[in-house]
Each structure stands twice: as structure tokens, then as C-alpha cells.
Short mmCIF file of C-alpha atoms in Angstrom, two decimals:
data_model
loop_
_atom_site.label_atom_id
_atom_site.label_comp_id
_atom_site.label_asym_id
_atom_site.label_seq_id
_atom_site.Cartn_x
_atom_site.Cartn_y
_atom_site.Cartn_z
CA UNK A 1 -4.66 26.98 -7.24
CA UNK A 2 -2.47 24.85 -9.96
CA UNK A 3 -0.62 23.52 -6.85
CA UNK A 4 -3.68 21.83 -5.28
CA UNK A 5 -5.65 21.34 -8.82
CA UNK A 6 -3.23 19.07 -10.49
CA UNK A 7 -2.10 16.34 -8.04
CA UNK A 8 -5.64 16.62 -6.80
CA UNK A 9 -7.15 15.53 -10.02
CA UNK A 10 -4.86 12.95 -10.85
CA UNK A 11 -4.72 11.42 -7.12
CA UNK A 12 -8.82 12.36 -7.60
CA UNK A 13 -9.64 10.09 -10.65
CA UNK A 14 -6.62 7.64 -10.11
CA UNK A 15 -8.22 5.93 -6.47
CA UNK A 16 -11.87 6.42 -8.46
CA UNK A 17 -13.40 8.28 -6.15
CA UNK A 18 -17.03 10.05 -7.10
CA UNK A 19 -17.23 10.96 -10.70
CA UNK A 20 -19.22 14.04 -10.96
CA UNK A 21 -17.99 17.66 -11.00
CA UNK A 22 -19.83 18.61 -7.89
CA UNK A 23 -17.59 16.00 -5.85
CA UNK A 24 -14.09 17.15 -7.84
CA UNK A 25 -15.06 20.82 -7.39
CA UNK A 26 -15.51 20.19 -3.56
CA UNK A 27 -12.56 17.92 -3.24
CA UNK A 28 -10.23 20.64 -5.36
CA UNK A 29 -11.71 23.32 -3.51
CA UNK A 30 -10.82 21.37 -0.16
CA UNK A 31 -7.84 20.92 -0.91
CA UNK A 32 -6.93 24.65 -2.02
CA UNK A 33 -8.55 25.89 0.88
CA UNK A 34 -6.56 23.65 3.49
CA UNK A 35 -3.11 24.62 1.58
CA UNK A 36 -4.18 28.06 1.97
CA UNK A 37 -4.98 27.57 5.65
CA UNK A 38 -1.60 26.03 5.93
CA UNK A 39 0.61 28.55 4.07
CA UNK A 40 -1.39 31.08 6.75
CA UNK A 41 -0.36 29.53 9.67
CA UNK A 42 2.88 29.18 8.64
CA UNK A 43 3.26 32.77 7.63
CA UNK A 44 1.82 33.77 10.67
CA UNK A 45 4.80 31.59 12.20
CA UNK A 46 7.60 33.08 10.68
CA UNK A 47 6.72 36.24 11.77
CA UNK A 48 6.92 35.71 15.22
CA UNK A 49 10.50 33.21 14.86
CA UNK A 50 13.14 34.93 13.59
CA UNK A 51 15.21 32.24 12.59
CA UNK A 52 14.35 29.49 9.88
CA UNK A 53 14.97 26.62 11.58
CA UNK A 54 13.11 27.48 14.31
CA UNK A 55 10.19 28.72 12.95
CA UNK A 56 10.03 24.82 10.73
CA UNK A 57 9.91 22.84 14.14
CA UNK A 58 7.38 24.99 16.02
CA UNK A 59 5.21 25.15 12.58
CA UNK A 60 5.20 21.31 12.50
CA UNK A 61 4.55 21.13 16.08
CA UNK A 62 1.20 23.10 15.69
CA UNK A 63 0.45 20.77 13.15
CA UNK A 64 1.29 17.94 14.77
CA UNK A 65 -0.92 18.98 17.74
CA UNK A 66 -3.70 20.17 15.26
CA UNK A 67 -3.12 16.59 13.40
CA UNK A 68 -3.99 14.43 16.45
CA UNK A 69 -7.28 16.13 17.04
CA UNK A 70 -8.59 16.12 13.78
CA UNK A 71 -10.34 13.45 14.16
CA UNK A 72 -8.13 11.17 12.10
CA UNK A 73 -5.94 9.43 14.06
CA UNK A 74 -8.53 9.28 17.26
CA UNK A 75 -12.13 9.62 16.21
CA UNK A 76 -13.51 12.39 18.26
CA UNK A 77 -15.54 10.60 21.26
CA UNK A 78 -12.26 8.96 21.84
CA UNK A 79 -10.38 12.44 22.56
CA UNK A 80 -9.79 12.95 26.14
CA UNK A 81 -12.00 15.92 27.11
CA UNK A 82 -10.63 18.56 29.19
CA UNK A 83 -8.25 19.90 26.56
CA UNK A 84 -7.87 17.71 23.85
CA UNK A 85 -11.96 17.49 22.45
CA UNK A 86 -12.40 20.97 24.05
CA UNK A 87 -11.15 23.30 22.70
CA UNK A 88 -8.07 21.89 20.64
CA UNK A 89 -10.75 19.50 18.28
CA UNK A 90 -12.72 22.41 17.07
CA UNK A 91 -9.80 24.47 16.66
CA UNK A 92 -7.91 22.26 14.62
CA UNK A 93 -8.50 22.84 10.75
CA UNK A 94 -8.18 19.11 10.22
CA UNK A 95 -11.60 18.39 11.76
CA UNK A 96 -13.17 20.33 8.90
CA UNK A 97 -11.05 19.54 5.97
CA UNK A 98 -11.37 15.38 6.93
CA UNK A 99 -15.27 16.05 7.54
CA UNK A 100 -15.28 17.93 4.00
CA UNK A 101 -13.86 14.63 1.96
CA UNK A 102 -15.39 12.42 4.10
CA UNK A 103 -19.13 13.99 3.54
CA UNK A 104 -17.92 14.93 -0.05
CA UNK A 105 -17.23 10.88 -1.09
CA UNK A 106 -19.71 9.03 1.71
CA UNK A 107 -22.96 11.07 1.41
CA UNK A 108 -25.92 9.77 -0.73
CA UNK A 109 -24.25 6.67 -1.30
CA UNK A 110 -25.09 2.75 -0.23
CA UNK A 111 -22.59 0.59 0.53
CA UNK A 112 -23.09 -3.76 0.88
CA UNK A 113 -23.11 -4.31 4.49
CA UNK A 114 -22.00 -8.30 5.42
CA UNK A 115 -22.25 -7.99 8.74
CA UNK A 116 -25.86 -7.50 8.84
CA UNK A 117 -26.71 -10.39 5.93
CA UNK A 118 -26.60 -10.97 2.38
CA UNK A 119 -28.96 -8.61 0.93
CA UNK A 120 -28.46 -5.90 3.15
CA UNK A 121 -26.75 -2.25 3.04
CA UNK A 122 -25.59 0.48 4.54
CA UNK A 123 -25.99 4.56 3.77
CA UNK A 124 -22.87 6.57 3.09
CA UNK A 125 -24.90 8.50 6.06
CA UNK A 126 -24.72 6.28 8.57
CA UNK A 127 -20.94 5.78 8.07
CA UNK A 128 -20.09 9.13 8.29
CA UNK A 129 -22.54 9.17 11.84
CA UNK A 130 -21.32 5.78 13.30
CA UNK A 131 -17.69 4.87 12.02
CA UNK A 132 -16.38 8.03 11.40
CA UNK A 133 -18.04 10.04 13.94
CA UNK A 134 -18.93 13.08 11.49
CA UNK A 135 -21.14 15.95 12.30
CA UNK A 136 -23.78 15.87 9.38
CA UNK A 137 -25.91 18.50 10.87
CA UNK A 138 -24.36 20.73 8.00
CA UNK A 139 -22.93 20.58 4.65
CA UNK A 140 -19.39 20.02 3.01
CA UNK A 141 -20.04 23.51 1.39
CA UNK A 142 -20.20 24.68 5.55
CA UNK A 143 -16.64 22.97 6.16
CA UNK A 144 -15.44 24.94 3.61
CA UNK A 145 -17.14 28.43 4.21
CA UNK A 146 -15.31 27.37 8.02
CA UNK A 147 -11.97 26.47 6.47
CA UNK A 148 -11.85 29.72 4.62
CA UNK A 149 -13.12 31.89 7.51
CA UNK A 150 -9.89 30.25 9.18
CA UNK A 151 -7.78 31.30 5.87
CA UNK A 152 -8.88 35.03 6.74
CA UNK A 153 -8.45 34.92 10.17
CA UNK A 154 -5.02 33.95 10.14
CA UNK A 155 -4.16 36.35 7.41
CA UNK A 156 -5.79 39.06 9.94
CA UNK A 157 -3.53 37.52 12.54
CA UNK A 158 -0.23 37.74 10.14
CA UNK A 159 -1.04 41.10 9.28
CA UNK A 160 -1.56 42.16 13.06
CA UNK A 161 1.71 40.59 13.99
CA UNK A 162 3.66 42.61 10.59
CA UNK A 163 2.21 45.74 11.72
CA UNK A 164 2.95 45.33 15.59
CA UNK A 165 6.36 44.62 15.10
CA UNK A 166 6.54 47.61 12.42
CA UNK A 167 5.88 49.68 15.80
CA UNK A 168 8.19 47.79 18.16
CA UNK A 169 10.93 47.18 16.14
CA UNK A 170 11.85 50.83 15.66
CA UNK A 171 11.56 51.15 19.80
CA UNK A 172 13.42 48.23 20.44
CA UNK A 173 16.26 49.11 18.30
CA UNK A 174 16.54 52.86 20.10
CA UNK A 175 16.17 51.57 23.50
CA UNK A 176 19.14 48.75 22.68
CA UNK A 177 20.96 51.80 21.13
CA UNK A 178 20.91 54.23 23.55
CA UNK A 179 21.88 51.44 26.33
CA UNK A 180 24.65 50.58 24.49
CA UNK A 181 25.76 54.19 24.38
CA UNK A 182 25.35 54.71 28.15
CA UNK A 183 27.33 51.36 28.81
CA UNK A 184 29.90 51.30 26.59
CA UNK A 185 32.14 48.30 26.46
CA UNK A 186 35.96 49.17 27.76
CA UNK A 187 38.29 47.50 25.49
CA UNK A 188 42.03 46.16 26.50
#
């Protein structure tokens, strides 16, 4: 929690973002919940790939993939839809954590809007709807209930993949034994 509570508050208050707790409490508690989500995944990872190296570049693959179609780098109606919007952009964790800050800084605020005249303005709401192509139809409290759902289901995953290999691994090593015993190797 330290981890995500100290650079968050001073990267929080040093861009001035929203000044009440509410908004830091939501932003911190983002931010915990997506390292959590990430430290899953990657768990879940290295249990599969034995080796280190291995188990770095298909981690920051996922990410990579999960990355593009979070809705950060492509808004959403701009992701191809076969695979890419469905299923991969509700999959990807990104799409809740951006939708989180996004809602947690833009909502119930009014910006100046030049475009439309002098005097006129522009609700934090109607960003989030028409620029940034946010789902409001529920709450940055929602994105994080989702987010942590996501933190136990991977955890669930991880410890399914421990416990299977708890089995195999005791099989696997008998049935390499035993074949090595039947076929042994004639030396010179």
C-alpha cells in the first residue's frame, strides 16, 4: 500500500489535480488496486514459465496487448471489432483503471469551452461521454469493485495453477524416471 500511496500523493498534489480526500482516496485506491492486479498477473505468469527471462517478455506482452485496448492509446469506438473491442477491451484491466481517474478528476466539474464562444462551458460529463469515450452509466467506486474482482480472480487463477502443478509435477517426474530407467543411455 506504501508503494502506490507515496508516489501517488506526491505525483497527486504535484500536477494539482482535485483537492478533496474523496478524489485522493479514489485515485490511491486506483492505483493500489491496479498494482495489485498487476503483481497477480504476473504471479500467475511465472507459474506457468519456468524460466525468468521468459516469463518477463510474455508478462509484458499481455500487457502490451491489454495496454492497446484500454482505451488509451485508441479510444474505444476506434477499436476494430471482431477481437480487439470484443472481447480483448473489456478484458483488459486498463479500461477500468483509465475510466476510474478519468471519472475520479472529470466528473462534476465545468470546464471553459472556446470553441463554442466566449461565455460558454463544458461539463466534466460530457468530456468523459464525447472525448474520452467513458461509460458513465456507473461509478468510479464500480471500476474499482471490477478492478478488485479481477485482483481475486487472478489470485484464484495463481492458486489453481500452484496446486495443479503440485499434482503433475510429482507424475511427471516418475514417468521421466522410470523412462529413463527402461532406456538407459550406453556409454563408450
Amino acid at each position: 500500500m506504501l508503494i502506490s500511496l507515496i508516489p501517488g500523493a506526491i505525483a497527486y498534489y504535484l500536477v494539482g489535480l482535485q483537492k478533496s480526500i474523496e478524489h485522493f482516496t479514489c485515485f490511491a485506491l486506483l492505483l493500489f488496486v491496479t498494482m495489485m492486479l498487476v503483481e497477480s498477473l504476473m504471479m500467475m505468469v511465472a507459474s506457468i514459465v519456468p524460466d525468468f527471462l521468459m516469463g518477463m517478455i510474455i508478462g509484458a506482452g499481455i500487457q502490451g496487448v491489454m495496454l492497446l485496448n484500454g482505451g488509451f492509446f485508441r479510444l474505444p469506438n476506434d477499436l476494430p471489432n471482431p477481437f480487439w473491442r470484443y472481447p480483448m477491451y473489456y478484458i483488459a484491466f486498463h479500461k477500468y483503471a483509465n475510466q476510474g481517474f478519468y471519472k475520479n478528476e472529470f466528473e462534476g466539474l465545468t470546464f471553459p469551452n472556446p470553441q463554442q464562444g466566449v461565455n460558454s462551458s463544458i461539463s466534466g460529463d460530457e468530456i468523459l461521454r464525447s472525448v474520452w469515450q467513458v461509460e458513465t452509466g456507473y461509478s468510479k467506486w464500480v471500476d474499482i469493485a471490477i478492478l478488485s474482482g479481477m485482483v481475486v480472480f487472478y489470485r484464484l487463477m495463481f492458486l489453481g495453477i500452484m496446486k495443479f502443478g503440485e499434482k503433475v509435477k510429482p507424475m511427471w517426474k516418475k514417468r521421466i524416471g522410470s523412462s529413463k530407467q527402461t532406456n538407459p543411455v550406453v556409454e563408450m
